[in-house]
Amino acid sequence: NIRQHNVHRLVLTWIGVIFQFMWRLGTLTSRVLVLVLYSTVYTYWVFLVVILHWITMMLWVLSRYAAFKAERLTRLQKVGLSVFVSYIHIFCYVNLEEQSTKLKIVTFYSIML
């Protein structure tokens, strides 16, 4: 979670940024590859899996994140942002709040299984 007021807390060196990028790229690549392999065997069922996962992530984002409540956004903008974040959550976890993330990460990866 890097916002404008948190830039001073960012302590990654350039090598750390490269390794974090490689880690995220490997995670994303493996998940996309699994979806592609799943689609070769079960063709249209992959859409059901992705849609159900997206709906689950959408409900989780809408119920969980207070980050959108603090922002001065219209209701339509909050829903649009939630749709976008839930799409990202199909592939990887993104933290949007400055709270303890252990429970959120455990919940996310439990749903991912």
Short mmCIF file of N, CA and C in Angstrom, two decimals:
data_model
loop_
_atom_site.label_atom_id
_atom_site.label_comp_id
_atom_site.label_asym_id
_atom_site.label_seq_id
_atom_site.Cartn_x
_atom_site.Cartn_y
_atom_site.Cartn_z
N ASN A 1 0.84 -1.17 0.00
CA ASN A 1 0.00 0.00 0.00
C ASN A 1 0.89 1.24 0.00
N ILE A 2 1.01 1.85 -1.13
CA ILE A 2 1.84 3.04 -1.24
C ILE A 2 0.94 4.19 -1.66
N ARG A 3 0.70 5.07 -0.75
CA ARG A 3 -0.05 6.28 -1.05
C ARG A 3 0.91 7.45 -0.96
N GLN A 4 0.45 8.61 -1.32
CA GLN A 4 1.31 9.78 -1.35
C GLN A 4 1.93 10.08 0.01
N HIS A 5 1.16 9.88 1.09
CA HIS A 5 1.71 10.20 2.41
C HIS A 5 2.56 9.07 2.99
N ASN A 6 2.70 7.95 2.28
CA ASN A 6 3.48 6.81 2.77
C ASN A 6 4.80 6.63 2.03
N VAL A 7 5.15 7.53 1.16
CA VAL A 7 6.34 7.36 0.34
C VAL A 7 7.61 7.26 1.20
N HIS A 8 7.65 7.95 2.33
CA HIS A 8 8.83 7.90 3.19
C HIS A 8 9.02 6.51 3.83
N ARG A 9 7.96 5.68 3.86
CA ARG A 9 8.07 4.35 4.45
C ARG A 9 8.59 3.31 3.46
N LEU A 10 8.68 3.67 2.20
CA LEU A 10 9.15 2.75 1.17
C LEU A 10 10.66 2.62 1.27
N VAL A 11 11.14 1.45 1.67
CA VAL A 11 12.56 1.27 1.91
C VAL A 11 13.16 0.19 1.01
N LEU A 12 12.64 0.01 -0.17
CA LEU A 12 13.18 -1.00 -1.08
C LEU A 12 14.32 -0.43 -1.89
N THR A 13 15.39 -1.20 -1.99
CA THR A 13 16.47 -0.82 -2.89
C THR A 13 16.07 -1.23 -4.30
N TRP A 14 16.88 -0.89 -5.26
CA TRP A 14 16.55 -1.25 -6.64
C TRP A 14 16.56 -2.76 -6.82
N ILE A 15 17.43 -3.45 -6.10
CA ILE A 15 17.45 -4.92 -6.19
C ILE A 15 16.19 -5.51 -5.55
N GLY A 16 15.70 -4.89 -4.48
CA GLY A 16 14.47 -5.33 -3.85
C GLY A 16 13.28 -5.14 -4.77
N VAL A 17 13.26 -4.04 -5.49
CA VAL A 17 12.18 -3.79 -6.45
C VAL A 17 12.21 -4.83 -7.56
N ILE A 18 13.39 -5.17 -8.04
CA ILE A 18 13.52 -6.18 -9.10
C ILE A 18 13.02 -7.53 -8.60
N PHE A 19 13.44 -7.93 -7.39
CA PHE A 19 13.00 -9.22 -6.85
C PHE A 19 11.49 -9.24 -6.58
N GLN A 20 10.95 -8.13 -6.09
CA GLN A 20 9.51 -8.08 -5.86
C GLN A 20 8.75 -8.16 -7.18
N PHE A 21 9.25 -7.48 -8.20
CA PHE A 21 8.64 -7.56 -9.52
C PHE A 21 8.68 -8.98 -10.06
N MET A 22 9.82 -9.65 -9.91
CA MET A 22 9.94 -11.04 -10.39
C MET A 22 9.00 -11.96 -9.63
N TRP A 23 8.87 -11.74 -8.32
CA TRP A 23 7.96 -12.55 -7.50
C TRP A 23 6.52 -12.38 -7.98
N ARG A 24 6.09 -11.13 -8.16
CA ARG A 24 4.72 -10.86 -8.64
C ARG A 24 4.51 -11.42 -10.04
N LEU A 25 5.51 -11.27 -10.90
CA LEU A 25 5.41 -11.78 -12.25
C LEU A 25 5.28 -13.31 -12.25
N GLY A 26 6.05 -13.99 -11.41
CA GLY A 26 5.95 -15.45 -11.31
C GLY A 26 4.61 -15.89 -10.76
N THR A 27 4.10 -15.19 -9.77
CA THR A 27 2.80 -15.52 -9.20
C THR A 27 1.70 -15.34 -10.24
N LEU A 28 1.72 -14.22 -10.92
CA LEU A 28 0.70 -13.93 -11.92
C LEU A 28 0.79 -14.90 -13.10
N THR A 29 2.00 -15.19 -13.54
CA THR A 29 2.19 -16.12 -14.66
C THR A 29 1.69 -17.51 -14.32
N SER A 30 1.98 -17.98 -13.12
CA SER A 30 1.53 -19.32 -12.75
C SER A 30 0.00 -19.40 -12.67
N ARG A 31 -0.64 -18.36 -12.17
CA ARG A 31 -2.11 -18.37 -12.08
C ARG A 31 -2.76 -18.29 -13.46
N VAL A 32 -2.21 -17.48 -14.34
CA VAL A 32 -2.76 -17.41 -15.70
C VAL A 32 -2.51 -18.73 -16.42
N LEU A 33 -1.36 -19.32 -16.23
CA LEU A 33 -1.06 -20.61 -16.86
C LEU A 33 -2.01 -21.70 -16.39
N VAL A 34 -2.31 -21.71 -15.10
CA VAL A 34 -3.26 -22.71 -14.58
C VAL A 34 -4.64 -22.50 -15.17
N LEU A 35 -5.07 -21.26 -15.31
CA LEU A 35 -6.37 -20.99 -15.93
C LEU A 35 -6.39 -21.42 -17.39
N VAL A 36 -5.29 -21.22 -18.09
CA VAL A 36 -5.21 -21.65 -19.49
C VAL A 36 -5.25 -23.17 -19.58
N LEU A 37 -4.49 -23.87 -18.72
CA LEU A 37 -4.52 -25.33 -18.72
C LEU A 37 -5.90 -25.86 -18.35
N TYR A 38 -6.53 -25.23 -17.38
CA TYR A 38 -7.89 -25.61 -16.98
C TYR A 38 -8.86 -25.42 -18.14
N SER A 39 -8.69 -24.35 -18.91
CA SER A 39 -9.59 -24.09 -20.02
C SER A 39 -9.40 -25.07 -21.17
N THR A 40 -8.20 -25.65 -21.31
CA THR A 40 -8.00 -26.64 -22.37
C THR A 40 -8.72 -27.94 -22.06
N VAL A 41 -8.87 -28.26 -20.80
CA VAL A 41 -9.53 -29.50 -20.41
C VAL A 41 -11.04 -29.30 -20.28
N TYR A 42 -11.45 -28.21 -19.64
CA TYR A 42 -12.86 -28.01 -19.32
C TYR A 42 -13.51 -26.87 -20.11
N THR A 43 -12.90 -26.40 -21.15
CA THR A 43 -13.33 -25.33 -22.04
C THR A 43 -14.17 -24.24 -21.37
N TYR A 44 -15.49 -24.33 -21.45
CA TYR A 44 -16.34 -23.24 -20.98
C TYR A 44 -16.51 -23.19 -19.47
N TRP A 45 -16.13 -24.23 -18.77
CA TRP A 45 -16.26 -24.23 -17.31
C TRP A 45 -15.31 -23.23 -16.66
N VAL A 46 -14.25 -22.86 -17.37
CA VAL A 46 -13.31 -21.89 -16.82
C VAL A 46 -14.00 -20.54 -16.61
N PHE A 47 -14.96 -20.21 -17.47
CA PHE A 47 -15.69 -18.96 -17.29
C PHE A 47 -16.52 -18.97 -16.01
N LEU A 48 -17.11 -20.12 -15.72
CA LEU A 48 -17.88 -20.25 -14.48
C LEU A 48 -16.96 -20.07 -13.26
N VAL A 49 -15.80 -20.68 -13.30
CA VAL A 49 -14.84 -20.56 -12.19
C VAL A 49 -14.39 -19.11 -12.01
N VAL A 50 -14.06 -18.45 -13.10
CA VAL A 50 -13.58 -17.07 -13.02
C VAL A 50 -14.70 -16.14 -12.56
N ILE A 51 -15.91 -16.33 -13.07
CA ILE A 51 -17.03 -15.48 -12.68
C ILE A 51 -17.39 -15.69 -11.21
N LEU A 52 -17.42 -16.93 -10.76
CA LEU A 52 -17.70 -17.19 -9.34
C LEU A 52 -16.61 -16.61 -8.44
N HIS A 53 -15.37 -16.74 -8.87
CA HIS A 53 -14.28 -16.17 -8.09
C HIS A 53 -14.37 -14.64 -8.07
N TRP A 54 -14.71 -14.04 -9.22
CA TRP A 54 -14.84 -12.58 -9.27
C TRP A 54 -15.98 -12.11 -8.38
N ILE A 55 -17.10 -12.80 -8.40
CA ILE A 55 -18.23 -12.42 -7.53
C ILE A 55 -17.83 -12.53 -6.07
N THR A 56 -17.13 -13.60 -5.71
CA THR A 56 -16.67 -13.76 -4.33
C THR A 56 -15.74 -12.63 -3.93
N MET A 57 -14.80 -12.29 -4.79
CA MET A 57 -13.87 -11.20 -4.51
C MET A 57 -14.60 -9.86 -4.46
N MET A 58 -15.60 -9.68 -5.31
CA MET A 58 -16.37 -8.43 -5.31
C MET A 58 -17.10 -8.25 -3.98
N LEU A 59 -17.74 -9.31 -3.53
CA LEU A 59 -18.44 -9.24 -2.24
C LEU A 59 -17.46 -9.01 -1.10
N TRP A 60 -16.31 -9.64 -1.18
CA TRP A 60 -15.30 -9.48 -0.14
C TRP A 60 -14.78 -8.05 -0.12
N VAL A 61 -14.50 -7.50 -1.29
CA VAL A 61 -13.99 -6.12 -1.37
C VAL A 61 -15.05 -5.15 -0.86
N LEU A 62 -16.30 -5.34 -1.26
CA LEU A 62 -17.36 -4.43 -0.82
C LEU A 62 -17.59 -4.50 0.69
N SER A 63 -17.45 -5.69 1.26
CA SER A 63 -17.71 -5.83 2.68
C SER A 63 -16.49 -5.52 3.55
N ARG A 64 -15.31 -5.68 3.02
CA ARG A 64 -14.11 -5.63 3.83
C ARG A 64 -13.42 -4.28 3.87
N TYR A 65 -13.29 -3.64 2.75
CA TYR A 65 -12.41 -2.48 2.68
C TYR A 65 -13.11 -1.19 3.10
N ALA A 66 -12.58 -0.59 4.12
CA ALA A 66 -13.05 0.72 4.56
C ALA A 66 -12.29 1.82 3.84
N ALA A 67 -11.29 1.43 3.04
CA ALA A 67 -10.49 2.43 2.33
C ALA A 67 -11.35 3.25 1.38
N PHE A 68 -12.36 2.62 0.80
CA PHE A 68 -13.22 3.34 -0.13
C PHE A 68 -14.18 4.27 0.61
N LYS A 69 -14.47 3.96 1.86
CA LYS A 69 -15.39 4.77 2.64
C LYS A 69 -14.76 6.10 3.05
N ALA A 70 -13.45 6.10 3.21
CA ALA A 70 -12.76 7.32 3.63
C ALA A 70 -12.56 8.28 2.46
N GLU A 71 -12.56 7.77 1.26
CA GLU A 71 -12.36 8.61 0.08
C GLU A 71 -13.64 9.37 -0.25
N ARG A 72 -13.47 10.50 -0.87
CA ARG A 72 -14.62 11.30 -1.30
C ARG A 72 -15.00 10.87 -2.71
N LEU A 73 -15.68 9.77 -2.80
CA LEU A 73 -16.11 9.23 -4.08
C LEU A 73 -17.62 9.09 -4.09
N THR A 74 -18.19 9.17 -5.26
CA THR A 74 -19.63 8.91 -5.37
C THR A 74 -19.86 7.41 -5.25
N ARG A 75 -21.10 7.03 -5.06
CA ARG A 75 -21.43 5.61 -4.92
C ARG A 75 -21.05 4.83 -6.18
N LEU A 76 -21.29 5.43 -7.33
CA LEU A 76 -20.94 4.79 -8.60
C LEU A 76 -19.43 4.60 -8.73
N GLN A 77 -18.66 5.59 -8.31
CA GLN A 77 -17.20 5.48 -8.36
C GLN A 77 -16.69 4.40 -7.41
N LYS A 78 -17.30 4.30 -6.22
CA LYS A 78 -16.90 3.26 -5.26
C LYS A 78 -17.18 1.87 -5.82
N VAL A 79 -18.35 1.70 -6.45
CA VAL A 79 -18.67 0.40 -7.05
C VAL A 79 -17.73 0.11 -8.21
N GLY A 80 -17.45 1.11 -9.04
CA GLY A 80 -16.51 0.92 -10.14
C GLY A 80 -15.11 0.55 -9.66
N LEU A 81 -14.66 1.22 -8.61
CA LEU A 81 -13.36 0.90 -8.04
C LEU A 81 -13.36 -0.50 -7.43
N SER A 82 -14.46 -0.88 -6.80
CA SER A 82 -14.58 -2.23 -6.24
C SER A 82 -14.57 -3.29 -7.34
N VAL A 83 -15.22 -3.01 -8.46
CA VAL A 83 -15.20 -3.94 -9.60
C VAL A 83 -13.78 -4.13 -10.10
N PHE A 84 -13.05 -3.01 -10.23
CA PHE A 84 -11.68 -3.07 -10.72
C PHE A 84 -10.77 -3.83 -9.75
N VAL A 85 -10.87 -3.53 -8.46
CA VAL A 85 -10.03 -4.18 -7.46
C VAL A 85 -10.37 -5.67 -7.36
N SER A 86 -11.65 -6.02 -7.48
CA SER A 86 -12.02 -7.43 -7.41
C SER A 86 -11.50 -8.18 -8.64
N TYR A 87 -11.42 -7.52 -9.78
CA TYR A 87 -10.81 -8.15 -10.95
C TYR A 87 -9.33 -8.43 -10.70
N ILE A 88 -8.63 -7.48 -10.10
CA ILE A 88 -7.22 -7.68 -9.76
C ILE A 88 -7.07 -8.82 -8.75
N HIS A 89 -8.02 -8.91 -7.81
CA HIS A 89 -7.97 -9.95 -6.79
C HIS A 89 -8.18 -11.36 -7.37
N ILE A 90 -8.64 -11.48 -8.60
CA ILE A 90 -8.74 -12.80 -9.23
C ILE A 90 -7.34 -13.41 -9.33
N PHE A 91 -6.34 -12.57 -9.58
CA PHE A 91 -5.00 -13.07 -9.83
C PHE A 91 -4.02 -12.88 -8.68
N CYS A 92 -4.12 -11.79 -7.95
CA CYS A 92 -3.16 -11.56 -6.87
C CYS A 92 -3.78 -10.67 -5.80
N TYR A 93 -3.23 -10.76 -4.61
CA TYR A 93 -3.72 -9.98 -3.48
C TYR A 93 -3.07 -8.60 -3.49
N VAL A 94 -3.88 -7.58 -3.32
CA VAL A 94 -3.39 -6.21 -3.22
C VAL A 94 -3.96 -5.61 -1.94
N ASN A 95 -3.08 -5.14 -1.07
CA ASN A 95 -3.52 -4.56 0.18
C ASN A 95 -3.87 -3.08 -0.03
N LEU A 96 -5.04 -2.68 0.43
CA LEU A 96 -5.48 -1.31 0.25
C LEU A 96 -5.55 -0.53 1.55
N GLU A 97 -5.28 -1.17 2.66
CA GLU A 97 -5.40 -0.51 3.95
C GLU A 97 -4.11 -0.68 4.75
N GLU A 98 -3.92 0.19 5.72
CA GLU A 98 -2.72 0.13 6.56
C GLU A 98 -3.01 -0.59 7.86
N GLN A 99 -3.65 -1.71 7.80
CA GLN A 99 -3.95 -2.50 8.99
C GLN A 99 -3.20 -3.81 8.91
N SER A 100 -3.37 -4.62 9.93
CA SER A 100 -2.77 -5.94 9.93
C SER A 100 -3.32 -6.75 8.76
N THR A 101 -2.44 -7.34 7.99
CA THR A 101 -2.88 -8.03 6.79
C THR A 101 -2.90 -9.54 6.94
N LYS A 102 -2.48 -10.07 8.07
CA LYS A 102 -2.40 -11.52 8.22
C LYS A 102 -3.74 -12.20 8.00
N LEU A 103 -4.78 -11.71 8.65
CA LEU A 103 -6.10 -12.33 8.52
C LEU A 103 -6.63 -12.18 7.10
N LYS A 104 -6.40 -11.03 6.50
CA LYS A 104 -6.87 -10.80 5.13
C LYS A 104 -6.17 -11.73 4.14
N ILE A 105 -4.88 -11.91 4.32
CA ILE A 105 -4.13 -12.77 3.41
C ILE A 105 -4.54 -14.23 3.59
N VAL A 106 -4.75 -14.66 4.82
CA VAL A 106 -5.22 -16.03 5.07
C VAL A 106 -6.59 -16.23 4.44
N THR A 107 -7.48 -15.26 4.59
CA THR A 107 -8.81 -15.35 3.98
C THR A 107 -8.71 -15.38 2.46
N PHE A 108 -7.88 -14.52 1.89
CA PHE A 108 -7.74 -14.47 0.45
C PHE A 108 -7.24 -15.80 -0.11
N TYR A 109 -6.18 -16.33 0.47
CA TYR A 109 -5.62 -17.57 -0.06
C TYR A 109 -6.50 -18.77 0.26
N SER A 110 -7.34 -18.71 1.29
CA SER A 110 -8.31 -19.77 1.52
C SER A 110 -9.36 -19.78 0.41
N ILE A 111 -9.77 -18.60 -0.01
CA ILE A 111 -10.73 -18.49 -1.11
C ILE A 111 -10.07 -18.92 -2.42
N MET A 112 -8.79 -18.60 -2.60
CA MET A 112 -8.07 -18.95 -3.82
C MET A 112 -7.96 -20.46 -4.00
N LEU A 113 -7.91 -21.18 -2.90
CA LEU A 113 -7.80 -22.64 -3.02
C LEU A 113 -9.09 -23.19 -3.52
#
